[in-house]
C-alpha positions in Angstrom: 35.5 -193.9 -14.1 34.0 -190.8 -15.6 30.3 -190.1 -15.8 28.5 -192.0 -18.4 28.0 -189.9 -21.6 24.2 -190.6 -21.7 23.7 -188.6 -18.6 25.4 -185.4 -19.9 22.1 -183.6 -20.7 21.0 -184.0 -17.1 24.2 -182.5 -15.6 23.9 -179.3 -17.6 23.6 -176.1 -15.6 20.2 -174.6 -15.4 21.9 -171.4 -16.5 22.0 -172.8 -20.0 18.2 -173.0 -20.2 16.5 -170.4 -22.3 14.9 -167.8 -20.1 17.0 -168.5 -17.0 19.1 -165.4 -16.3 21.8 -164.8 -13.7 19.3 -163.8 -11.0 17.0 -166.9 -11.4 20.1 -169.2 -11.8 21.5 -167.9 -8.5 18.1 -168.4 -6.8 17.8 -172.0 -8.1 21.3 -172.8 -7.0 20.4 -171.7 -3.5 17.0 -173.3 -3.6 18.2 -176.8 -4.7 21.2 -176.6 -2.3 23.8 -177.2 -5.0 27.2 -178.2 -3.6 29.7 -175.3 -2.8 30.9 -173.6 -6.0 28.5 -175.5 -8.3 25.4 -174.4 -10.1 22.0 -176.1 -9.9 21.6 -178.6 -12.8 18.7 -180.1 -14.8 18.8 -183.2 -12.6 17.9 -181.1 -9.6 14.6 -180.1 -11.2 13.8 -183.7 -12.0 14.5 -184.8 -8.4 12.3 -182.0 -7.0 9.1 -183.9 -6.4 5.6 -182.3 -6.4 3.9 -182.0 -3.1 0.4 -182.6 -4.6 -1.7 -182.3 -7.7 -4.5 -179.9 -8.8 -7.2 -181.7 -10.8 -8.8 -179.3 -13.3 -10.6 -182.0 -15.1 -14.0 -180.9 -13.7 -15.5 -179.2 -16.8 -19.1 -178.4 -15.7 -21.6 -175.6 -16.1 -21.5 -172.8 -13.6 -24.7 -174.2 -11.9 -22.8 -177.5 -11.0 -19.6 -175.8 -9.8 -19.6 -176.1 -6.0 -17.9 -174.0 -3.3 -14.1 -174.6 -2.9 -14.0 -176.9 -6.0 -11.4 -176.4 -8.7 -13.2 -176.2 -12.0 -12.6 -175.4 -15.6 -15.4 -173.4 -17.2 -16.1 -172.2 -20.8 -17.4 -168.6 -20.2 -18.9 -165.9 -22.3 -17.5 -162.5 -21.2 -20.2 -159.9 -20.6 -18.7 -156.7 -19.1 -15.9 -155.3 -17.0 -16.2 -153.2 -13.8 -12.8 -151.6 -13.0 -12.3 -150.0 -9.6 -13.3 -146.3 -9.2 -10.4 -143.9 -9.6 -8.3 -143.5 -6.5 -9.7 -146.6 -4.9 -7.0 -149.2 -5.7 -8.2 -151.6 -2.9 -11.6 -152.2 -4.7 -11.2 -155.2 -7.0 -11.6 -155.2 -10.8 -14.7 -157.4 -11.5 -15.5 -159.2 -14.7 -19.1 -160.5 -15.2 -19.5 -163.7 -17.3 -22.0 -166.5 -18.0 -22.6 -169.8 -19.6 -26.0 -171.6 -20.4 -26.4 -172.6 -16.8 -25.7 -169.4 -14.8 -23.6 -166.3 -14.0 -20.2 -165.9 -12.4 -17.8 -163.0 -11.4 -14.1 -163.1 -12.0 -12.3 -161.0 -9.4 -8.8 -159.3 -9.7 -7.1 -157.2 -7.0 -4.7 -154.5 -7.9 -5.0 -155.3 -11.6 -3.2 -152.4 -13.3 -2.1 -151.9 -16.9 -5.3 -153.1 -18.6 -4.1 -156.7 -18.9 -7.4 -158.1 -17.6 -9.4 -156.4 -20.4 -6.9 -157.9 -22.9 -7.1 -161.3 -21.4 -10.9 -161.3 -21.2 -12.3 -159.3 -24.1 -16.0 -158.5 -23.8 -18.2 -160.6 -26.2 -15.6 -163.4 -26.6 -15.4 -166.9 -25.0 -12.5 -168.1 -22.8 -11.7 -171.2 -20.8 -11.1 -170.1 -17.1 -9.8 -172.5 -14.4 -9.7 -171.8 -10.7 -11.3 -172.3 -7.3 -15.0 -171.4 -6.8 -16.0 -169.2 -3.8 -19.1 -167.2 -3.0 -19.5 -163.5 -2.2 -22.8 -161.9 -1.3 -24.6 -165.0 -2.6 -22.9 -164.9 -6.0 -20.3 -167.4 -7.3 -16.9 -166.1 -8.1 -13.3 -167.1 -8.9 -10.7 -164.8 -7.5 -7.5 -164.6 -9.6 -8.2 -167.6 -11.9 -5.1 -169.9 -12.4 -5.6 -170.1 -16.1 -7.4 -168.1 -18.8 -7.0 -169.5 -22.3 -8.6 -169.0 -25.7 -10.8 -171.9 -27.0 -8.4 -172.9 -29.7 -5.5 -173.0 -27.2 -7.4 -175.3 -24.8 -4.7 -178.0 -25.1 -2.2 -175.8 -23.3 -4.3 -175.8 -20.1 -2.8 -178.5 -17.8 -5.9 -180.4 -16.6 -3.8 -182.4 -14.1 -1.2 -180.0 -12.6 1.4 -181.0 -10.1 2.1 -178.5 -7.3 5.6 -177.9 -6.1 7.1 -176.5 -2.9 8.3 -173.0 -3.9 10.7 -170.4 -2.5 10.2 -166.6 -2.5 11.1 -165.2 -5.9 10.3 -168.5 -7.7 6.9 -168.6 -9.4 5.1 -171.9 -10.1 4.9 -170.8 -13.8 8.7 -170.5 -14.0 9.2 -173.8 -12.2 6.6 -175.6 -14.4 8.5 -174.4 -17.5 11.8 -175.8 -16.1 10.1 -179.1 -15.2 8.9 -179.5 -18.8 12.4 -178.8 -20.0 14.0 -181.2 -17.6 11.5 -184.0 -18.6 12.3 -183.4 -22.3 16.0 -183.7 -21.6 15.6 -187.2 -20.1 17.7 -189.6 -22.1 16.8 -193.2 -22.7 18.4 -195.1 -19.8 19.1 -198.8 -19.5 17.1 -200.7 -16.8 18.9 -201.5 -13.6 15.9 -203.3 -11.9 15.5 -206.9 -13.0 12.6 -207.8 -15.3 10.9 -210.0 -12.8 10.6 -207.2 -10.2 9.4 -204.8 -12.8 6.7 -207.1 -14.0 5.5 -208.2 -10.5 5.3 -204.6 -9.2 4.0 -203.2 -12.5 6.5 -200.4 -12.4 7.2 -198.0 -15.2 10.8 -197.3 -16.4 12.8 -194.5 -14.7 12.1 -192.0 -17.5 8.4 -192.9 -17.7 8.1 -192.7 -13.9 9.6 -189.2 -14.0 7.1 -188.2 -16.8 4.1 -189.5 -14.9 5.1 -187.7 -11.7 5.9 -184.3 -13.4 3.4 -184.3 -16.3 0.6 -186.6 -15.0 -2.3 -187.4 -17.2 -4.4 -188.7 -14.2 -4.1 -187.3 -10.7 -3.3 -190.8 -9.5 0.0 -190.8 -11.5 1.8 -188.5 -9.2 0.4 -189.8 -5.8 2.9 -191.0 -3.3 1.7 -194.6 -3.5 1.5 -194.6 -7.4 3.7 -197.1 -9.2 5.7 -194.2 -10.6 6.5 -192.7 -7.1 7.2 -196.2 -5.6 9.6 -197.0 -8.4 11.5 -193.7 -7.9 11.6 -194.1 -4.1 13.0 -197.6 -4.5 15.7 -196.3 -6.9 16.7 -193.7 -4.3 16.8 -196.3 -1.5 18.7 -198.7 -3.8 21.4 -196.1 -4.6 21.8 -195.4 -0.9 22.0 -199.0 0.1 24.5 -199.8 -2.6 26.7 -197.0 -1.4 26.6 -198.5 2.1 27.4 -201.9 0.7 30.4 -200.4 -1.1 31.6 -198.7 2.1 31.1 -201.9 4.0 33.2 -203.8 1.4 35.9 -201.2 1.7 35.9 -201.7 5.5 35.1 -205.3 5.9 37.0 -207.1 3.1 39.0 -210.1 4.3 41.7 -207.8 5.6 40.7 -208.6 9.2 42.4 -211.1 11.4 40.8 -214.2 12.7 41.4 -213.7 16.4 41.9 -216.6 18.8 40.7 -216.4 22.4 41.5 -218.7 25.4 38.8 -217.1 27.6 41.2 -216.3 30.5 40.6 -212.5 30.6 36.8 -212.6 29.9 36.3 -215.3 32.6 38.2 -213.1 35.0 36.2 -209.9 34.2 32.9 -211.9 34.4 33.8 -213.2 37.9 34.4 -209.7 39.0 31.1 -208.3 37.9 28.7 -207.6 40.8 25.8 -209.1 38.7 25.2 -211.8 36.1 25.1 -210.8 32.4 21.5 -210.6 31.0 20.5 -213.0 28.2 20.7 -210.1 25.8 24.3 -209.2 26.9 25.4 -212.8 26.5 23.8 -212.9 23.0 25.5 -209.7 21.9 28.8 -210.8 23.3 28.5 -214.1 21.3 27.8 -212.1 18.1 30.9 -210.0 18.7 33.2 -212.8 19.6 32.0 -214.6 16.5 32.8 -211.6 14.4 36.3 -211.2 16.0 37.2 -214.8 15.3 36.2 -214.6 11.7 38.7 -213.4 9.0 36.6 -210.4 7.9 36.7 -207.2 9.8 33.9 -206.6 12.3 31.6 -203.7 11.7 28.8 -204.0 14.3 26.3 -201.6 15.9 25.4 -202.4 19.5 22.1 -200.7 20.3 20.7 -200.7 23.8 18.6 -198.3 25.7 20.0 -196.2 28.5 21.2 -198.5 31.3 21.0 -201.7 29.3 24.6 -202.5 30.0 26.4 -201.8 26.7 29.7 -200.8 28.4 30.0 -204.2 30.1 29.6 -205.9 26.7 32.3 -203.6 25.3 34.6 -204.3 28.2 34.2 -208.1 27.7 35.0 -207.6 24.0 38.1 -205.6 24.9 39.2 -208.2 27.4 38.9 -210.9 24.7 41.1 -208.7 22.5 43.9 -208.7 25.1 43.7 -212.5 25.1 44.6 -212.5 21.4 47.5 -210.1 22.1 46.0 -207.0 20.5 45.0 -203.6 21.9 41.6 -201.9 22.1 40.5 -198.3 22.2 37.2 -196.9 23.6 36.2 -193.6 22.2 33.5 -191.3 23.7 32.1 -188.0 22.4 33.1 -185.9 25.4 35.9 -185.8 28.0 33.2 -186.1 30.7 32.0 -189.4 29.2 35.4 -190.7 28.5 36.5 -190.2 32.1 33.3 -191.8 33.3 33.8 -194.9 31.1 37.4 -195.0 32.4 36.2 -194.9 36.1 33.8 -197.7 35.3 36.2 -200.1 33.7 39.5 -199.2 35.3 38.9 -201.2 38.6 37.7 -204.2 36.7 40.7 -204.0 34.3 43.2 -203.7 37.2 41.7 -206.7 39.0 41.8 -208.7 35.8 45.4 -207.7 35.1 44.6 -205.7 31.9 46.5 -202.4 31.6 44.2 -199.5 30.9 44.9 -195.8 30.4 42.8 -192.6 29.9 44.0 -190.2 27.2 42.4 -186.7 27.0 43.4 -183.5 25.3 44.0 -181.7 28.5 46.5 -183.9 30.3 50.0 -182.8 31.4 52.7 -183.3 28.7 54.8 -185.8 30.7 51.8 -188.0 31.5 50.7 -187.9 27.9 54.2 -188.9 26.7 54.2 -191.9 29.0 50.9 -193.1 27.8 51.9 -192.6 24.1 55.0 -194.7 24.7 52.9 -197.4 26.3 50.5 -197.5 23.4 53.3 -197.7 20.9 55.2 -200.5 22.7 52.0 -202.4 23.5 52.4 -202.3 27.3 49.0 -200.5 27.5 46.3 -202.9 26.3 43.3 -200.6 26.4 43.0 -196.8 25.9 40.0 -194.7 26.7 39.5 -191.2 25.4 37.8 -188.8 23.0 38.5 -188.5 19.3 41.9 -187.2 20.5 42.8 -190.9 20.4 42.9 -190.7 16.7 45.3 -187.8 16.2 48.1 -188.5 13.8 50.9 -188.6 16.5 49.3 -191.5 18.3 50.7 -194.9 17.3 49.4 -198.2 18.6 51.5 -201.3 18.5 48.6 -203.5 17.3 45.2 -201.9 17.5 42.7 -204.7 17.1 39.4 -203.3 18.3 37.9 -199.8 18.3 34.7 -199.2 20.3 32.9 -196.0 19.6 30.2 -194.7 22.0 27.3 -192.6 20.7 28.1 -193.4 17.1 25.4 -191.2 15.4 27.6 -188.2 15.9 29.9 -189.6 13.3 29.0 -190.6 9.8 30.3 -193.2 7.3 33.4 -191.1 6.4 34.6 -191.1 10.0 34.0 -194.8 10.2 36.4 -195.2 7.3 39.0 -192.9 8.7 39.0 -194.6 12.1 39.7 -198.0 11.0 42.7 -196.7 9.1 44.4 -196.4 12.5 44.8 -200.1 12.8 45.4 -202.1 9.6 43.1 -204.9 10.6 40.9 -203.1 13.2 37.5 -204.4 14.1 34.8 -201.8 14.8 32.1 -201.9 17.5 29.8 -199.0 17.8 27.5 -198.4 20.7 24.5 -196.1 20.8 21.9 -195.5 23.5 19.6 -193.8 21.0 17.2 -196.6 20.1 17.2 -196.3 16.4 14.1 -197.7 14.5 14.8 -200.3 11.9 14.2 -197.9 9.0 17.0 -195.6 10.2 19.3 -198.4 11.0 19.1 -199.5 7.4 19.5 -196.0 6.0 22.4 -194.9 8.2 24.1 -198.1 9.3 23.2 -200.4 6.5 26.9 -201.1 6.2 26.9 -202.6 9.8 25.6 -205.7 11.5 23.3 -205.0 14.4 22.9 -206.4 18.0 20.2 -205.1 20.2 20.0 -205.2 24.0 16.3 -205.1 24.9 16.2 -205.8 28.6 17.4 -203.7 31.4 19.8 -205.2 34.0 18.2 -206.8 37.0 17.3 -204.6 39.9 16.4 -201.5 37.8 13.3 -199.8 39.0 10.5 -198.5 36.8 10.3 -194.7 36.7 7.1 -192.8 37.5 6.6 -190.1 35.0 4.2 -187.2 35.4 3.4 -184.1 33.3 2.7 -180.8 35.1 2.3 -177.1 34.2 5.0 -174.7 35.4 2.1 -172.9 37.1 2.4 -175.6 39.8 5.9 -174.5 40.6 5.3 -173.9 44.3 3.8 -177.4 44.7 6.8 -178.9 43.0 9.2 -177.1 45.3 7.3 -178.2 48.5 7.3 -181.8 47.3 11.0 -181.6 46.3 12.0 -180.2 49.8 10.3 -183.2 51.4 12.0 -185.8 49.2 15.5 -184.2 49.6 15.0 -184.1 53.3 14.4 -187.9 53.1 17.8 -188.2 51.5 17.0 -188.3 47.8 19.0 -186.5 45.2 17.5 -184.7 42.1 18.4 -183.2 38.7 16.7 -180.1 37.5 17.3 -179.7 33.7 16.7 -176.4 31.8 17.1 -175.9 28.0 19.4 -172.9 27.9 22.3 -171.4 29.9 21.9 -167.7 29.7 18.8 -165.7 28.8 17.9 -165.3 25.2 16.1 -162.2 23.8 13.8 -164.2 21.6 12.7 -167.2 23.7 10.7 -166.8 26.8 12.5 -169.7 28.4 13.7 -169.9 32.0 17.5 -170.5 31.7 19.7 -172.6 33.9 21.4 -169.6 35.6 18.1 -167.9 36.6 16.6 -171.2 37.8 19.7 -171.9 39.8 19.5 -168.5 41.5 15.8 -169.0 42.2 16.4 -172.5 43.7 19.3 -171.3 45.8 16.8 -169.1 47.8 15.1 -172.3 48.9 17.9 -174.9 49.0 21.0 -172.8 49.7 24.3 -174.6 49.4 22.8 -178.0 48.6 22.1 -176.9 45.0 24.8 -176.6 42.3 24.9 -175.7 38.6 26.6 -177.5 35.7 26.4 -176.4 32.0 28.2 -176.8 28.7 30.3 -173.6 28.8 32.1 -174.6 32.0 35.6 -176.1 31.7 35.8 -179.9 31.8 37.5 -179.7 35.2 34.9 -177.5 36.7 32.1 -179.8 35.4 33.9 -182.8 36.8 34.3 -181.2 40.2 30.6 -180.5 40.5 29.7 -184.0 39.3 32.0 -185.5 41.8 30.4 -183.5 44.7 27.0 -184.6 43.4 28.1 -188.2 43.2 29.5 -188.0 46.8 26.1 -186.7 47.9 27.5 -183.3 49.1 25.0 -181.7 46.7 21.4 -182.6 46.8 20.1 -180.8 43.7 21.9 -180.4 40.5 20.7 -177.8 38.0 21.9 -178.6 34.6 21.6 -178.0 30.8 21.5 -181.1 28.6 25.2 -181.8 29.3 24.0 -184.6 31.6 22.1 -186.2 28.7 24.4 -189.1 28.2 26.3 -191.3 30.5 26.1 -189.6 33.9 25.7 -192.3 36.5 24.6 -191.4 40.0 22.5 -194.3 41.4 21.3 -192.3 44.4 19.7 -189.6 42.2 16.1 -190.6 41.9 14.3 -187.5 40.8 14.5 -185.9 37.4 12.7 -182.6 36.8 12.7 -181.3 33.2 11.7 -177.7 32.8 10.2 -176.6 29.5 9.9 -180.2 28.6 7.9 -179.1 25.5 11.2 -177.7 24.0 13.0 -181.0 24.0 12.8 -183.8 21.4 11.5 -187.2 22.4 14.8 -188.9 22.1 16.3 -186.3 24.4 13.6 -186.5 27.0 14.0 -190.3 27.0 17.8 -189.9 27.4 17.4 -187.5 30.3 14.9 -189.6 32.1 17.3 -192.5 31.8 19.7 -190.7 34.2 17.4 -191.8 37.1 16.1 -195.2 38.0 19.7 -196.5 38.1 19.7 -197.7 41.7 17.4 -199.8 43.7 15.0 -196.9 44.8 11.8 -196.0 42.9 12.5 -193.0 40.7 10.3 -190.2 39.4 10.5 -188.0 36.3 8.6 -184.7 36.3 8.0 -183.0 33.0 7.2 -179.3 33.5 5.7 -177.5 30.5 4.7 -173.9 29.8 1.4 -173.2 28.1 0.2 -173.1 25.4 1.2 -176.5 24.2 1.3 -177.4 20.5 -0.3 -180.6 19.3 3.1 -182.2 18.6 4.4 -181.2 22.0 1.3 -182.7 23.6 1.8 -186.0 21.7 5.5 -186.0 22.7 4.8 -185.6 26.5 2.0 -188.1 26.3 4.4 -190.7 24.7 7.1 -190.2 27.3 4.5 -190.5 30.1 3.0 -193.7 28.7 6.1 -195.8 27.9 9.7 -196.4 28.9 10.5 -198.5 25.9 13.1 -196.6 23.9 12.2 -198.3 20.6 8.5 -197.4 20.9 9.6 -193.8 21.7 12.0 -193.7 18.7 9.3 -194.9 16.3 7.0 -192.3 17.6 9.7 -189.7 17.3 10.2 -190.7 13.7 6.4 -190.1 13.1 6.3 -186.7 14.9 9.6 -185.2 13.6 10.6 -186.9 10.4 13.8 -188.9 10.1 16.4 -186.2 9.7 16.2 -184.7 13.2 16.0 -188.0 15.0 19.8 -188.6 14.9 20.5 -184.8 15.0 21.5 -185.4 11.4 20.2 -182.3 9.7 23.8 -181.0 10.0 25.9 -184.1 9.6 25.2 -184.9 6.0 23.2 -188.0 6.6 21.2 -189.2 3.6 18.1 -186.9 3.3 15.6 -188.3 0.9 14.1 -186.3 -2.0 12.0 -188.9 -3.7 11.3 -191.4 -1.0 8.9 -190.5 1.9 9.7 -192.8 4.8 6.2 -193.0 6.1 4.8 -194.2 2.8 7.8 -196.0 1.3 9.3 -197.6 4.3 8.6 -201.1 3.0 10.7 -200.4 -0.1 13.7 -199.8 2.1 13.8 -203.4 3.2 13.5 -204.6 -0.4 16.3 -202.2 -1.5 18.5 -203.3 1.3 18.2 -207.0 0.4 18.5 -206.3 -3.3 21.6 -204.2 -2.8 23.2 -206.9 -0.7 22.4 -209.7 -3.3 23.5 -207.5 -6.2 26.8 -206.6 -4.6 27.5 -210.2 -3.6 26.9 -211.2 -7.2 28.9 -208.5 -8.8 31.2 -206.8 -6.2 33.2 -205.0 -8.9 30.1 -203.6 -10.6 31.5 -204.9 -13.9 29.9 -205.8 -17.2 26.6 -204.4 -18.5 24.7 -204.9 -15.2 27.5 -203.0 -13.4 27.4 -200.2 -15.9 23.6 -199.8 -15.4 24.1 -199.7 -11.6 26.8 -197.0 -12.0 24.3 -194.9 -13.9 21.9 -195.2 -11.0 24.6 -194.1 -8.6 25.4 -191.1 -10.7 21.7 -190.1 -10.9 21.5 -190.1 -7.1 24.8 -188.4 -6.7 26.4 -191.4 -5.0 29.2 -191.5 -7.5 31.7 -190.6 -4.7 31.4 -194.2 -3.7 32.5 -195.5 -7.2 36.2 -195.0 -6.7 36.0 -197.3 -3.6 34.8 -200.2 -5.6 37.5 -202.9 -5.6 38.3 -204.2 -9.0 36.5 -207.6 -9.0 
């Protein structure tokens, strides 16, 4: 379907607007982040929300104009005092008065006589700006507006303020905004009348007018009806897109699997511990999905060490009962081989064939595994995304388990399930994702959460210390290692950087070697997978006492004897990352400790971060706090991965609308999955306005 005709005026290039030349057009295209090879359009200006409002409605006499207030004064111009020749740093002063008092208007570097023209002696002018005081006299430096009395109507008494970029003046942007608002066509309503009435929301076009050309300062506030309506529209477009993607993945093309419980019982009996209530519950959800005719699309969230892998293994065991294959995919080879080592002994004992496929294996071995996957003799495969290269054929791939999902977006989810015609998808993440983000990024998935930790896990003592206490830390560490403990020492970077005064892993390693000799080793991201693995194996075998590492150990490294985690430059890590790193200890039966070393001075945000980590081990509390401190884009590392960034909705203020939008999108899509008829047309307009039209071709007819 092509774009609705009514929207044409909004999709015109800004280049076509009078007064926008090549240079400004190029600047705007960069500023609005237009897609590769396209120019910025009128719609971009509309979607560019003001960050605040200047209220110039205070029209008082000079006597009542107070310090730091923005006022609009009607002044009589008395005289000019230009700077003496050759002293350009002295300002040009204009003396003026009204019935209540006197004021100076101050202009720096005002060449070319324009001030004299704008403020002719003996005439009256309206002047608007912020009041300050110099040498006991009131003044306005560089007034925002100077207008003649008969042109008073052109002075915007309520003026939105926009984020700008260098080279773009607020005047130029204000002109574009006016143009964009004028270009708004009459649009049909996509929100039902009942909702509109109960929330007292304006139409889309009126909401845009109120935000960009407000009559009252309240019109453009974040919690005003206009902004709420627009935030809801943006959320609704995003949630509808996820519903469409979900429909594409989950339509009844799945297979209702049948299980006899033989393999799952076997695996369960081999586990050294009983499943927690949470694990049982998640497993029931998953088995329920697998036995239904729709394809499963489920997110399994659990904090570090909550036992997600076991749940996945049970699901894969169930798959083998139904005669189909499973694949477990991890983000790195290190993690893939670790998962493999965890599940292989259990699979062997339960009679389930299991193979590891990595990019670096010998050709002969790889050929044998490929043959086994193609003829079905291998039931479960573990690997990295190499599992999904085009030359790999499965006989009947029934279940894909993806670990650390947030590294892949919706498109990869669609591509993955194409490997198997009826494949169910289970996604696991150890990043506790707050409800808000689950809806925005995984609204197309059902969610199971593991809240409790497996029995026997010890709490972790966390402390925050300045790096100035280095010597104390070393003495304490020597004593603990002598008692048989093992420790991690994490640094943010590998080699030194010119710009950051940060101790890097290689320097720290050299420094620690002086004290600990051969019992310390280094592992970082630029080593080959084999070299990394060799060091990790020696650490696991307790041949190494202290492991210096960059964040490569962030996910999935499991050494129960390691009970001490020291994070240097903790102020440089995000909350989610600190939480992940801390989760590497406390995996055995010993009490564990995590020490956060920081370098002064600390910013307020860094202080709040370290305080949060010290005070709680609950990943969900930490994630909510992270969302507050950093904003949602960074939380999943999604600035780069094209996750939905919002332009109109501000999560902190509009979070409640996301739940509404989610429920409304679900109901709407259930009612009209083909988006047909007049309602469907209106919704398509909404999707085009928010550039979600790429989802439209996915809509199944009826």
